[in-house]
CSV table of C-alpha atoms in Angstrom, one decimal:
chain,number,residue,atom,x,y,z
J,1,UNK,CA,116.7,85.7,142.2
J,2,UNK,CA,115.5,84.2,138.7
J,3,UNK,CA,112.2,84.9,139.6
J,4,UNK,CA,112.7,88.9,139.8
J,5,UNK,CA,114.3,89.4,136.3
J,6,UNK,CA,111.0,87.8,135.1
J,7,UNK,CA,109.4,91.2,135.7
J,8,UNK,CA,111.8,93.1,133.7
J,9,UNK,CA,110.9,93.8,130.4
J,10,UNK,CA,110.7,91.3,128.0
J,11,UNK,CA,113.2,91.1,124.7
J,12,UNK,CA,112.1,89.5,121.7
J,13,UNK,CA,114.8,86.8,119.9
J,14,UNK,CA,114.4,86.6,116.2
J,15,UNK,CA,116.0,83.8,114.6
J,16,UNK,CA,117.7,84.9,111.3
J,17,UNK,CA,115.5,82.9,108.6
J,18,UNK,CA,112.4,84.2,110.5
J,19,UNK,CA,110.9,86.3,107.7
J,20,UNK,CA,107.3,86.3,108.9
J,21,UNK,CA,108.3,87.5,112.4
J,22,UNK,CA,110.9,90.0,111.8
J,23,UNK,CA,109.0,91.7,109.3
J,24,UNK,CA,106.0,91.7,111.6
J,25,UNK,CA,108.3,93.5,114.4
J,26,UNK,CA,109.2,95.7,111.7
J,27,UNK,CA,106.1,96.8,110.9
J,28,UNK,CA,104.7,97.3,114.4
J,29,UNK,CA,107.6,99.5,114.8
J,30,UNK,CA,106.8,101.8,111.5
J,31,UNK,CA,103.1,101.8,112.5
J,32,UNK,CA,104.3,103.4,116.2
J,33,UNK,CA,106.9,105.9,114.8
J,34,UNK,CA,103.8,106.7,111.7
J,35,UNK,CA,100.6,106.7,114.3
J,36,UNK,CA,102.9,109.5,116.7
J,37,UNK,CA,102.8,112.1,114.5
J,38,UNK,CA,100.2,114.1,115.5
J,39,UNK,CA,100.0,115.2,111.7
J,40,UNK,CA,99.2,112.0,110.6
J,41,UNK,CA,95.6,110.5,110.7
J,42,UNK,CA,95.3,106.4,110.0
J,43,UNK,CA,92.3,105.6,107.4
J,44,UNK,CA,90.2,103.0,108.8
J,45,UNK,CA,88.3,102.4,105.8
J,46,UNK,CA,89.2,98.8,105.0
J,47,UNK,CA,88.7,97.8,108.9
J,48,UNK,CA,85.5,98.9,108.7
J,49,UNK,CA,84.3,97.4,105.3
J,50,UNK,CA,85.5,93.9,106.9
J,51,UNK,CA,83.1,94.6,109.7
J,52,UNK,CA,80.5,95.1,107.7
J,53,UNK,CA,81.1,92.3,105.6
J,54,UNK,CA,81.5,90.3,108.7
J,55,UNK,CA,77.7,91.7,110.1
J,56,UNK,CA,76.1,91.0,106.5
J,57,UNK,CA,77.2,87.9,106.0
J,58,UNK,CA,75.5,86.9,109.9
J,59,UNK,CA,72.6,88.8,109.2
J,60,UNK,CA,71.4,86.9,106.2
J,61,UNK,CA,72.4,83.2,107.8
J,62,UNK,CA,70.7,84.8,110.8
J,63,UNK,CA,67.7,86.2,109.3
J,64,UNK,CA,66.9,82.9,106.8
J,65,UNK,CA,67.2,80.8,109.9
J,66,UNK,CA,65.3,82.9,112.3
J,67,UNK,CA,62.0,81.9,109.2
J,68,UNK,CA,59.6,79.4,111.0
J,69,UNK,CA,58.7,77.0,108.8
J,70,UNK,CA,58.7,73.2,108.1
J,71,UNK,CA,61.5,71.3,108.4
J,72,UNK,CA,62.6,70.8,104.9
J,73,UNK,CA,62.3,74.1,103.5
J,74,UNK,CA,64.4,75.3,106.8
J,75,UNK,CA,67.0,72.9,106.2
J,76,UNK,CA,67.8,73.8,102.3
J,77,UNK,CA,67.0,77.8,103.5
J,78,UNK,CA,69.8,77.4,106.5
J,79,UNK,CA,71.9,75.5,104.3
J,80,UNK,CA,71.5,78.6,101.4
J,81,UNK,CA,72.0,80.9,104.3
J,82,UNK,CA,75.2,79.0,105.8
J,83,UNK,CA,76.5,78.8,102.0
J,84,UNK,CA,76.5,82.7,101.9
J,85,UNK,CA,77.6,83.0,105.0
J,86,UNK,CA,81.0,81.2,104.1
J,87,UNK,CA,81.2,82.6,100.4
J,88,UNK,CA,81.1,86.2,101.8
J,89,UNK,CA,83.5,85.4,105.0
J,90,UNK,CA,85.7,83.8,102.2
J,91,UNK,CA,85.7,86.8,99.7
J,92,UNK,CA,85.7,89.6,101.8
J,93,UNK,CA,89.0,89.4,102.8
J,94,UNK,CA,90.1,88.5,99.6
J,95,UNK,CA,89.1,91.5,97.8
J,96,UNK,CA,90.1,94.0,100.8
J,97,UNK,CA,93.7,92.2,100.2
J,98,UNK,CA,94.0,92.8,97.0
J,99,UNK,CA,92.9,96.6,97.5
J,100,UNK,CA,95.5,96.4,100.2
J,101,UNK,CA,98.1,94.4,98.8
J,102,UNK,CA,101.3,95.2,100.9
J,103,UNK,CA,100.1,98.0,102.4
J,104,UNK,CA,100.5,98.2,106.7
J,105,UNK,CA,98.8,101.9,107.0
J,106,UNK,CA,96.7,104.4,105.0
J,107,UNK,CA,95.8,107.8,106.1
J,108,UNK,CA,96.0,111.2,105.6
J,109,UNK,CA,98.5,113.6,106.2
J,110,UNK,CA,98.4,117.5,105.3
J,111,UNK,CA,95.6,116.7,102.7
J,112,UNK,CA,97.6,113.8,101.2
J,113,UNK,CA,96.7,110.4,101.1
J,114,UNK,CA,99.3,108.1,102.3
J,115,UNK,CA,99.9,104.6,102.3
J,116,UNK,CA,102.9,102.8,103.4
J,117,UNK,CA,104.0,99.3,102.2
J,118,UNK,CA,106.7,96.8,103.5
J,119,UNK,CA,108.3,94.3,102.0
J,120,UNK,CA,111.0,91.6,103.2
J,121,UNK,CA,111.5,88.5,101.0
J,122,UNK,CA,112.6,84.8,102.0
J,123,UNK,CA,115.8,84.3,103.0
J,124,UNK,CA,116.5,88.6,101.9
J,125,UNK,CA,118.4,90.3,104.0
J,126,UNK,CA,116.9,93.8,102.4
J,127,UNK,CA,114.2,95.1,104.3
J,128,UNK,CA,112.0,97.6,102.0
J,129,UNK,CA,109.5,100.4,103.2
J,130,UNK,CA,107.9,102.2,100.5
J,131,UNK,CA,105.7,105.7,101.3
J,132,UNK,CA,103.0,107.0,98.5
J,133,UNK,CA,101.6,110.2,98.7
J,134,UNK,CA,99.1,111.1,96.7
J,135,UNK,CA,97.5,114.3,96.0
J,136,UNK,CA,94.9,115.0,93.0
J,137,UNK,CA,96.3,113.4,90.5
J,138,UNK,CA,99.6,114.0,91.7
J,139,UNK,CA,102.0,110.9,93.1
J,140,UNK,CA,105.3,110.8,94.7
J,141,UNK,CA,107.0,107.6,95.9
J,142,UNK,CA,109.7,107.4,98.5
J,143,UNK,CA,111.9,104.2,99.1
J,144,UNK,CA,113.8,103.0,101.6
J,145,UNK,CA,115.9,99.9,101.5
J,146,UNK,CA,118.1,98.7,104.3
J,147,UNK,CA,119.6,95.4,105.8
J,148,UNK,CA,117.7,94.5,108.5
J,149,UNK,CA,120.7,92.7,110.3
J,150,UNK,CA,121.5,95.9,111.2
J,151,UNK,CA,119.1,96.3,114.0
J,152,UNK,CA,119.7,93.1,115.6
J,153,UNK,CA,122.4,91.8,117.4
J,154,UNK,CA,124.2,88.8,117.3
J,155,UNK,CA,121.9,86.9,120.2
J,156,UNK,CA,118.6,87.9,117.8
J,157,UNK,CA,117.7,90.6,119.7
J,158,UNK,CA,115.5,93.5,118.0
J,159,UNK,CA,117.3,97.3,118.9
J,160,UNK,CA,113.9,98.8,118.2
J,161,UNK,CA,115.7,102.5,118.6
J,162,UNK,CA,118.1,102.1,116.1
J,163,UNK,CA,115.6,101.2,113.9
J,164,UNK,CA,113.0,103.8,114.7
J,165,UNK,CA,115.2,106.4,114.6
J,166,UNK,CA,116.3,105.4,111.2
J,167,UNK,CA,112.8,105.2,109.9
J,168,UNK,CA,112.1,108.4,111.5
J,169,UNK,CA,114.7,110.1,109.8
J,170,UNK,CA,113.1,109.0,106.4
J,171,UNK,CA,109.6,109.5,107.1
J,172,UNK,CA,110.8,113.1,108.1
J,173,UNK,CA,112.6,113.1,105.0
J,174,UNK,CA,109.9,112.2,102.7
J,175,UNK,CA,107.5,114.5,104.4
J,176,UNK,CA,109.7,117.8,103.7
J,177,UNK,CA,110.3,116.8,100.5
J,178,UNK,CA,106.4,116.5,99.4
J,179,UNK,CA,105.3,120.0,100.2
């Protein structure tokens, strides 16, 4: 009969000092409850730009190396081409996180730009959501701090409801108090 709850739906256990995955959970869960209003449209700006760095960077390696020619000049050209390859792989994600920083979504809602950031420190049992809305040259932040132990129970197990409704009732809140 084992073999039947196996199809049930699956809980995830966090174990307490897991930082890295409860914050992750955390975030899915505010990127659901954010992406479901149908006011709210997510910026994709930053995804994009790491394609593109992604497609540059294989286009040069792939365009020096596609040169006929003989096989010492190929060799130092590949190796230029292989060189840049790996310095824009490399800094391409280093600049888009630091233009991201902590942010998990951008977008726009009612002609404001809005990005959300998280934050949950080692061994901190504060869990921290922080909305921006800007406008112009206008800026409002809205902060949210909570215990995270709160929505989890004493086997580990995430109560994503709880949770979402919470941060429901404080995206709500921030939104009627930016118009």
């Amino acid at each position: 009969m084992d073999w039947i709850r196996s199809f049930g739906p699956k809980t995830k256990r966090f174990n307490l000092y897991d930082t890295t995955g409860i914050k992750q959970e955390l975030d899915k869960t505010i990127i659901s409850v954010v992406s479901s209003d149908k006011d709210f449209y997510k910026d994709n700006f930053y995804i994009n730009l790491k394609i593109i760095l992604g497609f540059t960077s294989l286009g040069v390696a792939g365009l020096v190396y596609s040169f006929s020619c003989p096989t010492q000049q190929c060799q130092v050209k590949t190796f230029v081409s292989v060189i840049t390859f790996f310095l824009l792989s490399l800094l391409g994600p280093w600049f888009i996180q630091s233009w991201e920083n902590k942010a998990i979504v951008f977008g726009t809602l009612h002609n404001y730009k809005v990005r959300i950031e998280t934050k949950l420190g080692r061994y901190d049992n504060c869990f921290e959501a922080t909305i921006e809305v800007v406008k112009g040259t206008q800026q409002k932040q809205f902060q949210w701090t909570v215990p995270y132990n709160n929505y989890f129970n004493t086997n580990g197990v995430f109560l994503e409801q709880n949770f979402q409704a919470a941060f429901l009732k404080f995206y709500e809140d921030s939104k009627a108090n930016t118009y």
